[in-house]
Structures are given as C-alpha cells and as structure tokens.
mmCIF file of C-alpha atoms in Angstrom:
data_model
loop_
_atom_site.group_PDB
_atom_site.id
_atom_site.type_symbol
_atom_site.label_atom_id
_atom_site.label_comp_id
_atom_site.label_asym_id
_atom_site.label_seq_id
_atom_site.Cartn_x
_atom_site.Cartn_y
_atom_site.Cartn_z
ATOM 1 C CA LEU D 1 -4.691 16.146 21.914
ATOM 2 C CA GLN D 2 -3.047 16.790 25.343
ATOM 3 C CA TYR D 3 -6.616 16.347 27.122
ATOM 4 C CA PHE D 4 -7.018 12.891 25.361
ATOM 5 C CA TRP D 5 -2.981 12.347 26.852
ATOM 6 C CA ILE D 6 -3.135 13.492 30.042
ATOM 7 C CA LEU D 7 -6.592 11.369 30.676
ATOM 8 C CA HIS D 8 -4.707 8.191 28.732
ATOM 9 C CA ASN D 9 -1.931 9.165 31.960
ATOM 10 C CA GLU D 10 -4.375 9.178 34.602
ATOM 11 C CA ILE D 11 -6.139 6.493 33.685
ATOM 12 C CA TYR D 12 -3.132 4.363 33.123
ATOM 13 C CA GLU D 13 -1.562 4.871 35.995
ATOM 14 C CA PHE D 14 -4.242 4.932 38.574
ATOM 15 C CA LYS D 15 -3.328 0.781 39.934
ATOM 16 C CA LEU D 16 -5.745 -1.053 41.637
ATOM 17 C CA PRO D 17 -5.802 -5.291 42.088
ATOM 18 C CA GLY D 18 -7.281 -8.032 40.340
ATOM 19 C CA GLN D 19 -9.955 -7.466 37.968
ATOM 20 C CA ASP D 20 -9.912 -3.974 38.629
ATOM 21 C CA GLN D 21 -6.618 -3.314 37.150
ATOM 22 C CA ASN D 22 -7.548 -5.397 33.825
ATOM 23 C CA ARG D 23 -10.688 -2.502 33.789
ATOM 24 C CA ASN D 24 -7.923 -0.077 34.555
ATOM 25 C CA LEU D 25 -6.038 -1.573 31.111
ATOM 26 C CA GLN D 26 -9.573 -1.434 29.340
ATOM 27 C CA ALA D 27 -9.969 2.122 29.903
ATOM 28 C CA ALA D 28 -6.164 3.147 29.135
ATOM 29 C CA VAL D 29 -7.056 0.779 25.576
ATOM 30 C CA LEU D 30 -9.958 2.052 24.538
ATOM 31 C CA LEU D 31 -9.045 5.484 24.916
ATOM 32 C CA GLU D 32 -6.088 4.877 22.384
ATOM 33 C CA ASP D 33 -8.498 3.106 20.610
ATOM 34 C CA ALA D 34 -10.410 6.434 20.828
ATOM 35 C CA PHE D 35 -7.823 8.864 19.081
ATOM 36 C CA ASN D 36 -6.612 6.710 16.918
ATOM 37 C CA TYR D 37 -9.650 5.314 15.422
ATOM 38 C CA ARG D 38 -9.523 2.448 16.081
ATOM 39 C CA SER D 39 -11.729 -0.170 15.509
ATOM 40 C CA VAL D 40 -12.835 -1.677 19.333
ATOM 41 C CA ASN D 41 -14.031 -5.017 17.673
ATOM 42 C CA HIS D 42 -10.878 -7.019 20.085
ATOM 43 C CA LYS D 43 -10.811 -8.933 22.576
ATOM 44 C CA PHE D 44 -10.655 -7.677 26.008
ATOM 45 C CA ASP D 45 -8.593 -9.558 28.272
ATOM 46 C CA SER D 46 -5.253 -8.702 30.112
ATOM 47 C CA LEU D 47 -3.296 -10.758 27.702
ATOM 48 C CA SER D 48 -5.019 -10.278 24.569
ATOM 49 C CA LEU D 49 -4.739 -6.508 25.544
ATOM 50 C CA TYR D 50 -0.940 -6.845 26.348
ATOM 51 C CA ARG D 51 -0.745 -7.500 23.125
ATOM 52 C CA TYR D 52 -2.743 -5.358 21.415
ATOM 53 C CA ARG D 53 -0.533 -2.697 23.235
ATOM 54 C CA ILE D 54 2.814 -4.012 21.944
ATOM 55 C CA TYR D 55 1.375 -4.361 17.683
ATOM 56 C CA SER D 56 -0.169 -1.374 18.100
ATOM 57 C CA SER D 57 2.897 0.402 18.691
ATOM 58 C CA PRO D 58 4.911 3.561 16.746
ATOM 59 C CA PHE D 59 7.448 0.234 16.702
ATOM 60 C CA VAL D 60 5.776 -2.736 15.352
ATOM 61 C CA LYS D 61 3.747 -0.465 12.662
ATOM 62 C CA ALA D 62 6.856 0.688 11.318
ATOM 63 C CA PHE D 63 8.406 -2.947 11.707
ATOM 64 C CA PHE D 64 5.783 -4.413 9.132
ATOM 65 C CA ALA D 65 5.582 -1.835 6.927
ATOM 66 C CA ILE D 66 9.591 -2.214 6.152
ATOM 67 C CA VAL D 67 8.668 -5.682 5.739
ATOM 68 C CA VAL D 68 6.150 -4.576 3.106
ATOM 69 C CA PHE D 69 8.363 -2.098 1.609
ATOM 70 C CA LEU D 70 11.078 -4.799 1.629
ATOM 71 C CA ILE D 71 9.102 -7.739 -0.234
ATOM 72 C CA LEU D 72 7.723 -4.736 -2.673
ATOM 73 C CA LEU D 73 11.443 -3.722 -3.186
ATOM 74 C CA LEU D 74 12.274 -6.867 -3.712
ATOM 75 C CA VAL D 75 11.011 -7.419 -7.811
ATOM 76 C CA VAL D 76 13.406 -4.900 -8.603
ATOM 77 C CA VAL D 77 16.579 -6.742 -7.786
ATOM 78 C CA GLU D 78 15.237 -10.385 -9.061
ATOM 79 C CA LYS D 79 16.311 -11.539 -11.822
ATOM 80 C CA PRO D 80 15.733 -10.411 -14.617
ATOM 81 C CA SER D 81 16.358 -6.967 -13.216
ATOM 82 C CA SER D 82 15.427 -3.822 -14.631
ATOM 83 C CA LEU D 83 17.922 -1.789 -12.922
ATOM 84 C CA THR D 84 20.444 -0.910 -14.268
ATOM 85 C CA LYS D 85 23.022 2.451 -15.208
ATOM 86 C CA THR D 86 20.738 3.518 -18.660
ATOM 87 C CA ALA D 87 17.023 3.226 -19.515
ATOM 88 C CA ASP D 88 18.252 3.408 -22.796
ATOM 89 C CA LEU D 89 17.738 -0.215 -24.658
ATOM 90 C CA ARG D 90 19.930 0.861 -27.026
ATOM 91 C CA GLN D 91 23.113 0.534 -24.728
ATOM 92 C CA THR D 92 22.922 -3.021 -23.072
ATOM 93 C CA SER D 93 24.364 -2.623 -19.352
ATOM 94 C CA PRO D 94 24.132 -5.541 -16.920
ATOM 95 C CA PRO D 95 21.907 -4.515 -13.638
ATOM 96 C CA ILE D 96 23.482 -2.480 -10.538
ATOM 97 C CA THR D 97 22.304 -5.668 -7.902
ATOM 98 C CA GLU D 98 20.767 -8.417 -9.105
ATOM 99 C CA PHE D 99 20.219 -11.245 -6.551
ATOM 100 C CA SER D 100 20.576 -14.927 -7.446
ATOM 101 C CA PHE D 101 17.575 -17.208 -7.321
ATOM 102 C CA VAL D 102 18.626 -18.833 -4.325
ATOM 103 C CA GLU D 103 19.281 -15.357 -2.648
ATOM 104 C CA ALA D 104 16.048 -13.719 -3.638
ATOM 105 C CA THR D 105 14.397 -16.734 -2.542
ATOM 106 C CA ILE D 106 15.530 -16.918 1.001
ATOM 107 C CA ILE D 107 14.336 -13.372 1.502
ATOM 108 C CA GLU D 108 11.195 -13.761 -0.143
ATOM 109 C CA GLY D 109 10.587 -16.855 2.273
ATOM 110 C CA VAL D 110 11.506 -14.690 5.581
ATOM 111 C CA LEU D 111 9.760 -11.435 4.584
ATOM 112 C CA LEU D 112 6.731 -14.236 4.074
ATOM 113 C CA LEU D 113 7.342 -15.551 7.361
ATOM 114 C CA LEU D 114 7.085 -12.768 8.753
ATOM 115 C CA LEU D 115 4.054 -11.174 7.420
ATOM 116 C CA THR D 116 2.375 -14.494 8.487
ATOM 117 C CA ALA D 117 3.432 -14.059 11.591
ATOM 118 C CA ASP D 118 1.592 -10.636 11.492
ATOM 119 C CA PHE D 119 -1.528 -12.387 10.474
ATOM 120 C CA PHE D 120 -1.783 -14.462 13.373
ATOM 121 C CA ILE D 121 -1.199 -11.364 15.438
ATOM 122 C CA GLU D 122 -4.692 -10.112 14.218
ATOM 123 C CA TYR D 123 -6.164 -13.574 14.234
ATOM 124 C CA LEU D 124 -5.574 -13.564 17.998
ATOM 125 C CA LEU D 125 -6.294 -10.304 18.700
ATOM 126 C CA CYS D 126 -9.671 -10.343 17.019
ATOM 127 C CA GLY D 127 -10.487 -14.171 17.425
ATOM 128 C CA TRP D 128 -12.371 -16.230 15.071
ATOM 129 C CA LYS D 129 -15.788 -14.933 15.630
ATOM 130 C CA LYS D 130 -14.449 -11.599 14.455
ATOM 131 C CA PHE D 131 -12.149 -12.459 11.456
ATOM 132 C CA ILE D 132 -14.698 -14.209 9.807
ATOM 133 C CA LYS D 133 -16.453 -11.081 9.057
ATOM 134 C CA LYS D 134 -13.281 -9.337 7.880
ATOM 135 C CA PRO D 135 -12.742 -10.258 4.121
ATOM 136 C CA TRP D 136 -9.546 -8.269 4.587
ATOM 137 C CA LEU D 137 -7.938 -10.682 6.064
ATOM 138 C CA ILE D 138 -9.594 -13.204 4.769
ATOM 139 C CA VAL D 139 -7.955 -12.688 1.524
ATOM 140 C CA TYR D 140 -4.935 -10.926 3.222
ATOM 141 C CA ALA D 141 -4.397 -14.885 4.420
ATOM 142 C CA GLY D 142 -5.270 -16.644 0.987
ATOM 143 C CA VAL D 143 -2.380 -13.796 -0.750
ATOM 144 C CA LEU D 144 -0.426 -15.541 2.178
ATOM 145 C CA PHE D 145 -0.864 -19.452 1.403
ATOM 146 C CA TYR D 146 -0.668 -18.754 -2.230
ATOM 147 C CA SER D 147 2.208 -17.538 -2.250
ATOM 148 C CA PHE D 148 4.329 -19.931 0.233
ATOM 149 C CA CYS D 149 2.240 -22.611 -2.243
ATOM 150 C CA GLU D 150 3.741 -20.900 -5.286
ATOM 151 C CA LEU D 151 7.326 -20.468 -3.637
ATOM 152 C CA PHE D 152 7.745 -24.046 -2.783
ATOM 153 C CA PHE D 153 6.004 -24.960 -6.384
ATOM 154 C CA VAL D 154 8.969 -22.854 -8.242
ATOM 155 C CA CYS D 155 11.561 -24.500 -5.960
ATOM 156 C CA LEU D 156 10.820 -27.721 -7.145
ATOM 157 C CA LEU D 157 10.615 -26.490 -10.826
ATOM 158 C CA ASN D 158 14.219 -24.632 -10.578
ATOM 159 C CA LEU D 159 15.628 -27.691 -9.393
ATOM 160 C CA ARG D 160 14.785 -28.885 -13.027
ATOM 161 C CA GLY D 161 15.808 -25.955 -15.032
ATOM 162 C CA THR D 162 12.103 -25.044 -16.034
ATOM 163 C CA HIS D 163 10.917 -21.837 -15.138
ATOM 164 C CA TYR D 164 7.095 -20.700 -14.627
ATOM 165 C CA PHE D 165 5.050 -17.140 -14.317
ATOM 166 C CA ARG D 166 5.547 -16.396 -10.808
ATOM 167 C CA PHE D 167 1.596 -15.020 -10.687
ATOM 168 C CA ARG D 168 2.368 -14.236 -6.897
ATOM 169 C CA LEU D 169 3.662 -10.807 -7.995
ATOM 170 C CA ILE D 170 1.209 -9.280 -9.006
ATOM 171 C CA LEU D 171 0.066 -10.244 -5.396
ATOM 172 C CA ARG D 172 2.448 -8.152 -3.751
ATOM 173 C CA PRO D 173 0.989 -4.812 -3.594
ATOM 174 C CA TYR D 174 -2.276 -6.223 -1.857
ATOM 175 C CA PHE D 175 -0.067 -6.359 1.364
ATOM 176 C CA LEU D 176 0.347 -2.423 1.304
ATOM 177 C CA LEU D 177 -3.504 -2.705 0.993
ATOM 178 C CA CYS D 178 -3.926 -3.773 4.358
ATOM 179 C CA LYS D 179 -1.161 -1.959 6.243
ATOM 180 C CA SER D 180 -3.064 1.252 4.673
ATOM 181 C CA SER D 181 -5.866 3.078 5.739
ATOM 182 C CA THR D 182 -5.951 5.519 3.081
ATOM 183 C CA ILE D 183 -5.816 2.775 -0.278
ATOM 184 C CA LYS D 184 -8.858 1.320 1.399
ATOM 185 C CA LYS D 185 -10.820 4.206 1.621
ATOM 186 C CA MET D 186 -9.725 4.778 -2.202
ATOM 187 C CA LEU D 187 -10.629 1.348 -3.328
ATOM 188 C CA LYS D 188 -13.842 0.690 -1.611
ATOM 189 C CA SER D 189 -14.691 4.741 -2.511
ATOM 190 C CA ILE D 190 -13.778 3.210 -6.625
ATOM 191 C CA MET D 191 -15.874 0.057 -5.988
ATOM 192 C CA TYR D 192 -19.222 2.060 -5.033
ATOM 193 C CA THR D 193 -18.496 4.770 -7.952
ATOM 194 C CA VAL D 194 -17.658 2.329 -10.600
ATOM 195 C CA PRO D 195 -22.098 0.810 -10.913
ATOM 196 C CA GLU D 196 -23.073 4.817 -11.868
ATOM 197 C CA VAL D 197 -19.923 5.949 -13.855
ATOM 198 C CA LEU D 198 -20.339 2.295 -15.916
ATOM 199 C CA SER D 199 -23.343 4.208 -17.862
ATOM 200 C CA VAL D 200 -21.550 7.265 -18.182
ATOM 201 C CA LEU D 201 -18.960 5.566 -19.540
ATOM 202 C CA ILE D 202 -21.213 3.134 -21.796
ATOM 203 C CA MET D 203 -22.559 6.880 -23.293
ATOM 204 C CA LEU D 204 -19.221 7.928 -24.151
ATOM 205 C CA PHE D 205 -18.194 4.340 -25.744
ATOM 206 C CA LEU D 206 -21.087 4.656 -28.423
ATOM 207 C CA HIS D 207 -20.688 8.688 -28.626
ATOM 208 C CA VAL D 208 -17.025 7.389 -29.407
ATOM 209 C CA ILE D 209 -18.526 4.689 -32.404
ATOM 210 C CA ILE D 210 -21.314 6.116 -33.613
ATOM 211 C CA PHE D 211 -19.094 9.122 -34.490
ATOM 212 C CA ALA D 212 -16.506 6.789 -35.969
ATOM 213 C CA LEU D 213 -19.313 5.735 -38.686
ATOM 214 C CA ILE D 214 -20.171 8.525 -39.816
ATOM 215 C CA ALA D 215 -16.368 9.707 -40.269
ATOM 216 C CA MET D 216 -16.051 6.296 -42.118
ATOM 217 C CA MET D 217 -18.475 7.515 -44.433
ATOM 218 C CA ILE D 218 -17.539 11.463 -44.649
ATOM 219 C CA PHE D 219 -13.512 9.993 -45.088
ATOM 220 C CA PRO D 220 -13.613 7.624 -46.925
ATOM 221 C CA SER D 221 -10.461 5.287 -47.594
ATOM 222 C CA SER D 222 -9.030 5.196 -51.376
ATOM 223 C CA SER D 223 -9.813 1.179 -51.290
ATOM 224 C CA ILE D 224 -13.245 1.833 -51.236
ATOM 225 C CA SER D 225 -14.052 5.163 -52.766
ATOM 226 C CA VAL D 226 -14.181 5.523 -56.942
ATOM 227 C CA ASP D 227 -10.846 7.557 -58.116
ATOM 228 C CA HIS D 228 -11.298 10.013 -60.880
ATOM 229 C CA LYS D 229 -9.082 12.558 -60.658
ATOM 230 C CA ASP D 230 -9.435 16.048 -61.845
ATOM 231 C CA SER D 231 -7.816 19.231 -62.059
ATOM 232 C CA ASN D 232 -7.170 19.638 -58.303
ATOM 233 C CA ASP D 233 -6.737 16.304 -57.211
ATOM 234 C CA ASN D 234 -9.573 16.650 -54.579
ATOM 235 C CA ASN D 235 -10.651 13.072 -54.157
ATOM 236 C CA THR D 236 -6.954 12.388 -53.620
ATOM 237 C CA ARG D 237 -6.784 14.936 -50.756
ATOM 238 C CA ILE D 238 -9.979 13.481 -49.302
ATOM 239 C CA ASN D 239 -8.913 9.427 -49.194
ATOM 240 C CA LYS D 240 -6.078 11.298 -46.793
ATOM 241 C CA GLU D 241 -7.792 12.090 -43.966
ATOM 242 C CA GLY D 242 -9.342 8.031 -44.784
ATOM 243 C CA ASP D 243 -6.639 6.481 -44.840
ATOM 244 C CA LEU D 244 -4.267 8.077 -41.973
ATOM 245 C CA ASN D 245 -7.264 8.200 -39.773
ATOM 246 C CA PHE D 246 -10.271 6.483 -40.578
ATOM 247 C CA PRO D 247 -9.348 2.997 -42.604
ATOM 248 C CA ASP D 248 -11.395 0.794 -40.690
ATOM 249 C CA ILE D 249 -13.552 0.909 -37.310
ATOM 250 C CA ILE D 250 -10.966 0.079 -34.816
ATOM 251 C CA THR D 251 -8.672 2.812 -36.416
ATOM 252 C CA SER D 252 -11.388 5.322 -36.509
ATOM 253 C CA ILE D 253 -12.099 4.727 -32.871
ATOM 254 C CA ILE D 254 -8.547 4.250 -32.121
ATOM 255 C CA SER D 255 -7.841 7.770 -33.882
ATOM 256 C CA LEU D 256 -11.203 9.640 -32.056
ATOM 257 C CA LEU D 257 -10.455 8.460 -28.736
ATOM 258 C CA MET D 258 -6.951 10.381 -29.543
ATOM 259 C CA TYR D 259 -9.325 12.940 -30.321
ATOM 260 C CA LEU D 260 -10.743 13.030 -27.385
ATOM 261 C CA SER D 261 -8.177 13.089 -25.466
ATOM 262 C CA THR D 262 -6.979 15.969 -26.824
ATOM 263 C CA SER D 263 -3.381 14.312 -26.970
ATOM 264 C CA ASN D 264 -3.614 14.015 -30.639
ATOM 265 C CA ASN D 265 -5.770 17.204 -31.065
ATOM 266 C CA PRO D 266 -5.444 18.422 -34.186
ATOM 267 C CA THR D 267 -3.682 16.470 -36.059
ATOM 268 C CA VAL D 268 -6.552 14.065 -36.445
ATOM 269 C CA MET D 269 -8.081 16.942 -38.276
ATOM 270 C CA THR D 270 -5.212 18.554 -39.849
ATOM 271 C CA PRO D 271 -6.120 16.974 -43.514
ATOM 272 C CA ALA D 272 -9.550 17.176 -43.521
ATOM 273 C CA TYR D 273 -9.293 21.447 -42.575
ATOM 274 C CA ASN D 274 -6.529 21.571 -44.966
ATOM 275 C CA TYR D 275 -8.889 20.388 -48.154
ATOM 276 C CA ALA D 276 -12.004 22.934 -46.109
ATOM 277 C CA ARG D 277 -12.517 24.530 -43.852
ATOM 278 C CA TYR D 278 -16.166 23.064 -42.992
ATOM 279 C CA TYR D 279 -15.270 19.824 -42.344
ATOM 280 C CA SER D 280 -13.705 20.929 -38.499
ATOM 281 C CA ALA D 281 -17.234 21.250 -38.209
ATOM 282 C CA PHE D 282 -17.966 17.182 -37.973
ATOM 283 C CA PHE D 283 -14.951 17.556 -35.394
ATOM 284 C CA ILE D 284 -15.914 20.253 -33.607
ATOM 285 C CA PHE D 285 -19.436 18.974 -32.775
ATOM 286 C CA PHE D 286 -17.508 15.560 -31.564
ATOM 287 C CA GLU D 287 -15.371 17.301 -28.928
ATOM 288 C CA PHE D 288 -18.461 19.765 -27.823
ATOM 289 C CA ILE D 289 -20.725 16.213 -26.944
ATOM 290 C CA GLY D 290 -17.225 14.366 -25.941
ATOM 291 C CA LEU D 291 -15.447 16.074 -24.390
ATOM 292 C CA TYR D 292 -18.026 19.215 -22.876
ATOM 293 C CA CYS D 293 -20.163 16.802 -21.824
ATOM 294 C CA LEU D 294 -20.122 13.283 -21.192
ATOM 295 C CA MET D 295 -16.330 13.851 -19.664
ATOM 296 C CA ASN D 296 -17.885 16.731 -17.306
ATOM 297 C CA MET D 297 -20.432 14.060 -16.429
ATOM 298 C CA LEU D 298 -17.652 11.684 -15.509
ATOM 299 C CA ILE D 299 -16.279 14.191 -13.827
ATOM 300 C CA ALA D 300 -18.765 14.978 -11.731
ATOM 301 C CA ILE D 301 -20.384 11.683 -11.224
ATOM 302 C CA VAL D 302 -16.290 10.867 -9.506
ATOM 303 C CA TYR D 303 -16.220 13.807 -7.710
ATOM 304 C CA ASN D 304 -19.670 12.995 -5.685
ATOM 305 C CA ARG D 305 -19.283 9.538 -4.973
ATOM 306 C CA PHE D 306 -16.078 10.180 -4.094
ATOM 307 C CA SER D 307 -16.531 13.143 -1.693
ATOM 308 C CA THR D 308 -20.249 11.124 -0.257
ATOM 309 C CA TYR D 309 -18.004 8.395 0.785
ATOM 310 C CA PHE D 310 -15.546 10.276 2.099
ATOM 311 C CA LEU D 311 -17.672 12.201 4.120
ATOM 312 C CA ASP D 312 -19.118 9.057 5.262
ATOM 313 C CA SER D 313 -15.777 7.501 6.403
ATOM 314 C CA ILE D 314 -15.543 10.339 8.267
ATOM 315 C CA LYS D 315 -18.401 10.326 10.859
ATOM 316 C CA THR D 316 -17.655 6.600 10.598
ATOM 317 C CA SER D 317 -14.640 7.851 12.121
ATOM 318 C CA ILE D 318 -16.328 10.673 14.191
ATOM 319 C CA LEU D 319 -18.633 7.207 15.528
ATOM 320 C CA ARG D 320 -15.765 4.987 16.354
ATOM 321 C CA ARG D 321 -14.369 7.145 18.504
ATOM 322 C CA ARG D 322 -17.497 8.069 19.824
ATOM 323 C CA SER D 323 -18.163 4.464 21.152
ATOM 324 C CA ALA D 324 -14.904 4.046 22.026
ATOM 325 C CA LEU D 325 -15.054 7.019 24.534
ATOM 326 C CA ARG D 326 -18.499 6.038 25.710
ATOM 327 C CA ALA D 327 -16.881 2.437 26.695
ATOM 328 C CA CYS D 328 -13.935 4.279 28.147
ATOM 329 C CA PHE D 329 -16.002 6.498 30.434
ATOM 330 C CA ALA D 330 -18.229 3.466 31.098
ATOM 331 C CA THR D 331 -15.316 1.447 32.440
ATOM 332 C CA MET D 332 -14.232 4.341 34.196
ATOM 333 C CA SER D 333 -16.938 4.325 36.019
ATOM 334 C CA LEU D 334 -17.102 0.715 36.942
ATOM 335 C CA LEU D 335 -13.577 1.356 38.032
ATOM 336 C CA GLN D 336 -14.855 4.448 40.401
ATOM 337 C CA ASP D 337 -17.776 2.311 41.603
ATOM 338 C CA SER D 338 -15.085 -0.518 42.649
ATOM 339 C CA LYS D 339 -13.214 2.539 44.755
ATOM 340 C CA SER D 340 -15.877 3.461 46.531
ATOM 341 C CA ASN D 341 -16.924 0.028 47.227
ATOM 342 C CA ASN D 342 -13.399 -0.398 48.641
ATOM 343 C CA CYS D 343 -13.721 2.460 50.906
ATOM 344 C CA ASP D 344 -16.883 1.756 52.016
ATOM 345 C CA ALA D 345 -16.183 -1.515 53.107
ATOM 346 C CA GLN D 346 -12.882 -0.302 54.985
ATOM 347 C CA LEU D 347 -14.610 2.068 56.910
ATOM 348 C CA LEU D 348 -17.597 -0.392 58.211
ATOM 349 C CA PHE D 349 -14.745 -2.846 58.922
ATOM 350 C CA LYS D 350 -12.972 0.439 60.855
ATOM 351 C CA ARG D 351 -16.648 2.071 62.422
ATOM 352 C CA ARG D 352 -16.850 -1.636 63.636
ATOM 353 C CA ASN D 353 -13.609 -2.697 65.446
ATOM 354 C CA SER D 354 -13.709 1.222 66.412
ATOM 355 C CA SER D 355 -16.964 0.101 68.416
ATOM 356 C CA SER D 356 -16.092 -3.243 69.448
ATOM 357 C CA ALA D 357 -13.493 -2.060 71.074
ATOM 358 C CA GLU D 358 -15.281 0.851 73.161
ATOM 359 C CA HIS D 359 -17.855 -1.200 74.545
ATOM 360 C CA LEU D 360 -15.372 -3.885 75.300
ATOM 361 C CA GLU D 361 -15.303 -3.959 79.397
ATOM 362 C CA VAL D 362 -12.415 -5.191 81.576
ATOM 363 C CA ALA D 363 -12.891 -6.968 84.235
ATOM 364 C CA PRO D 364 -10.681 -5.350 87.643
ATOM 365 C CA VAL D 365 -7.925 -8.337 88.954
ATOM 366 C CA SER D 366 -7.235 -7.583 92.021
ATOM 367 C CA ILE D 367 -3.062 -8.915 93.191
ATOM 368 C CA MET D 368 -3.439 -8.461 96.165
ATOM 369 C CA PRO D 369 -3.929 -11.587 98.945
#
C-alpha cells in the first residue's frame, strides 16, 4: 500500500503543461482505480477526471451513504410509526417520534433529490454508451423515477383525504444495494446458485409430500378411521397422532417440515412413540433421508457455488487492478516520451544557437578618419 501511494504522489506532483498535464492526471486516476479495485470504464477528459476524483473521495462517498441510511431510517418515523417505548401489544403507548405527512414528504423529497444528483453524476462520468451496459444503474434510474411519480400521486390523494399503498417503501433497500459492492456480490452469487439449488429443493419437497401421504395412512385421523374401542383404547391413542399432526395433506406437510427443521422435534413424534416405540422408525427414516442426505446436499451445493463465485470475483478484481496498472504505466511512458522529446528539442535549440554564435564574424570598424 505504501508503494502505491508513493508512486501516486510522484505522478501527481509531476507537473507538465497542456496535454501532458492531462496525461499526468490520467495516470494518477488510473493508479487510484488500481489501488481501490475500481473499474476504469469512465471518461478520461480533464473535466470528467476532476469530477471523478471528487466523486470518489471518501467524504462524498460517506455523504451519500448517510443519505441512503436516512432514507431507510425514514420508515421508522413515518406515520404509522411502530417506534414505541414497549413492544408489548397489550400496552398501547404513543410513538416516540412520528413525523406528519408534510414533514415526511418534504424529507423524502429532499433525500430523493440528493440521490438523483448522485445518479446524474454517475451518468456524466460514464457516458451514454457505458450507461446502457450497466443494469444496476438503469434500474437505479427506474426506481428514482417511480419514487418521484408515486410521491407526487400520493400528495394529490392526500389532498382529497384518501390513502394509498406506498409501494416505493419496498424499493428503498435498492438504494443500499447500489452503494454496496458486497451486497451486489451476494445477490449475484444467489442468482447463480438458484438453478442448481432448485433441483435439490424439488427433491426435498417431493420427499416431504411422499412421507406426508404415508403418515396420513399410518396415522389416520378419527374422522376417517373406524372406531372400535377395546379395553386398552388403542385406536384412540393412534388417532391422537392423526388428529394433531396429520389430519389433512396441508397440515401433514407443515408438521413434517417443522420436524425436518428440528424446530418442533420430537413433539411431532411423541404421541405415536408413546403408543409404540416401533412407530419412531418412520420418523427416523424420514429424518435420515431429509436432514442427513438432502439437506447436506443442499448445503454442499450452496457452499460450492458461493466459493466458486467469490473466487471468480477475486480473480476479476485482480485482473481489474492489473488492467488499471498497465494503463497507468502506459500513460506514464507517454509522459516520459513527451518529456524526453521536449528535452531533445531544447538541447537541439541550444546547440543551434551556440553554433550560430561561434560562426558569427564581426567586421572591424575603424573609428579613425
């Protein structure tokens, strides 16, 4: 890191006029991109480079991060606010802080204007050709446009005293998604993992359905079984399992899903186990296939895809740094060539002046009459 900043300071302090000064600035910005693993897909004219350096500064990044945090925090103090002194629903207490509709609308409008300014800065830095290749930025523009339209529409409805479902509240986390590269990587890895995980999830769902049907046959409910009570009342005890956990297909699936997640274990198995211990073989067999085979397979696929994606992400970051460094040193070589050409031109000019002065002959002038 120290080597990067020493080289950056040497480049930035190397002042040359005209076009060479622009190359000097390009080399400094490229080195900053390499240091921070940033993409070099931005404009390289002097004005855009100065804007890019200001926009990439820690103070500007922190400012827009605070703006995103405030617009996400706004849902806590908007009406209806759930920020109360106690979370007990039996005690009705007024909210600690609750903004009125006008106050919340003004604050949200100002924050959306700041985020719009952030979008336009990014658009000016990348240009139209590179803007259409960035889907995150295109969706960012769509979310801002919809938020402004819905905010205006809600203001008109509020003047008439009607209420409207604010769908833009669901879209607010996208602002955080655009500002966090880590969350972007997580979302991309999940998208790449879904096709492989989906096949295992289908197998797991079929496993639960099949065992739910078997459980409904082994443990019938009292509504579909024939009651003939004996001295031990065995049928009543068996029907208790069916009535509680397997009365229909939906309840059976929910019971087995809870048992598979071990959140309600062994409550589902207890009534049948109290009647006869060999009934536990059904639940042990179900748990072995679902938990120790299919769930482990699911975890292995997710881990494999996540590790593969993050390894590819690290490789992409290293290649991005190498590309920026290569472009930086190429620009520095142009600066060196320009400097050497200027030095050669100055030396040639001095030599020509000295040679012309040496061959210059002054004729003697007599002052005597």
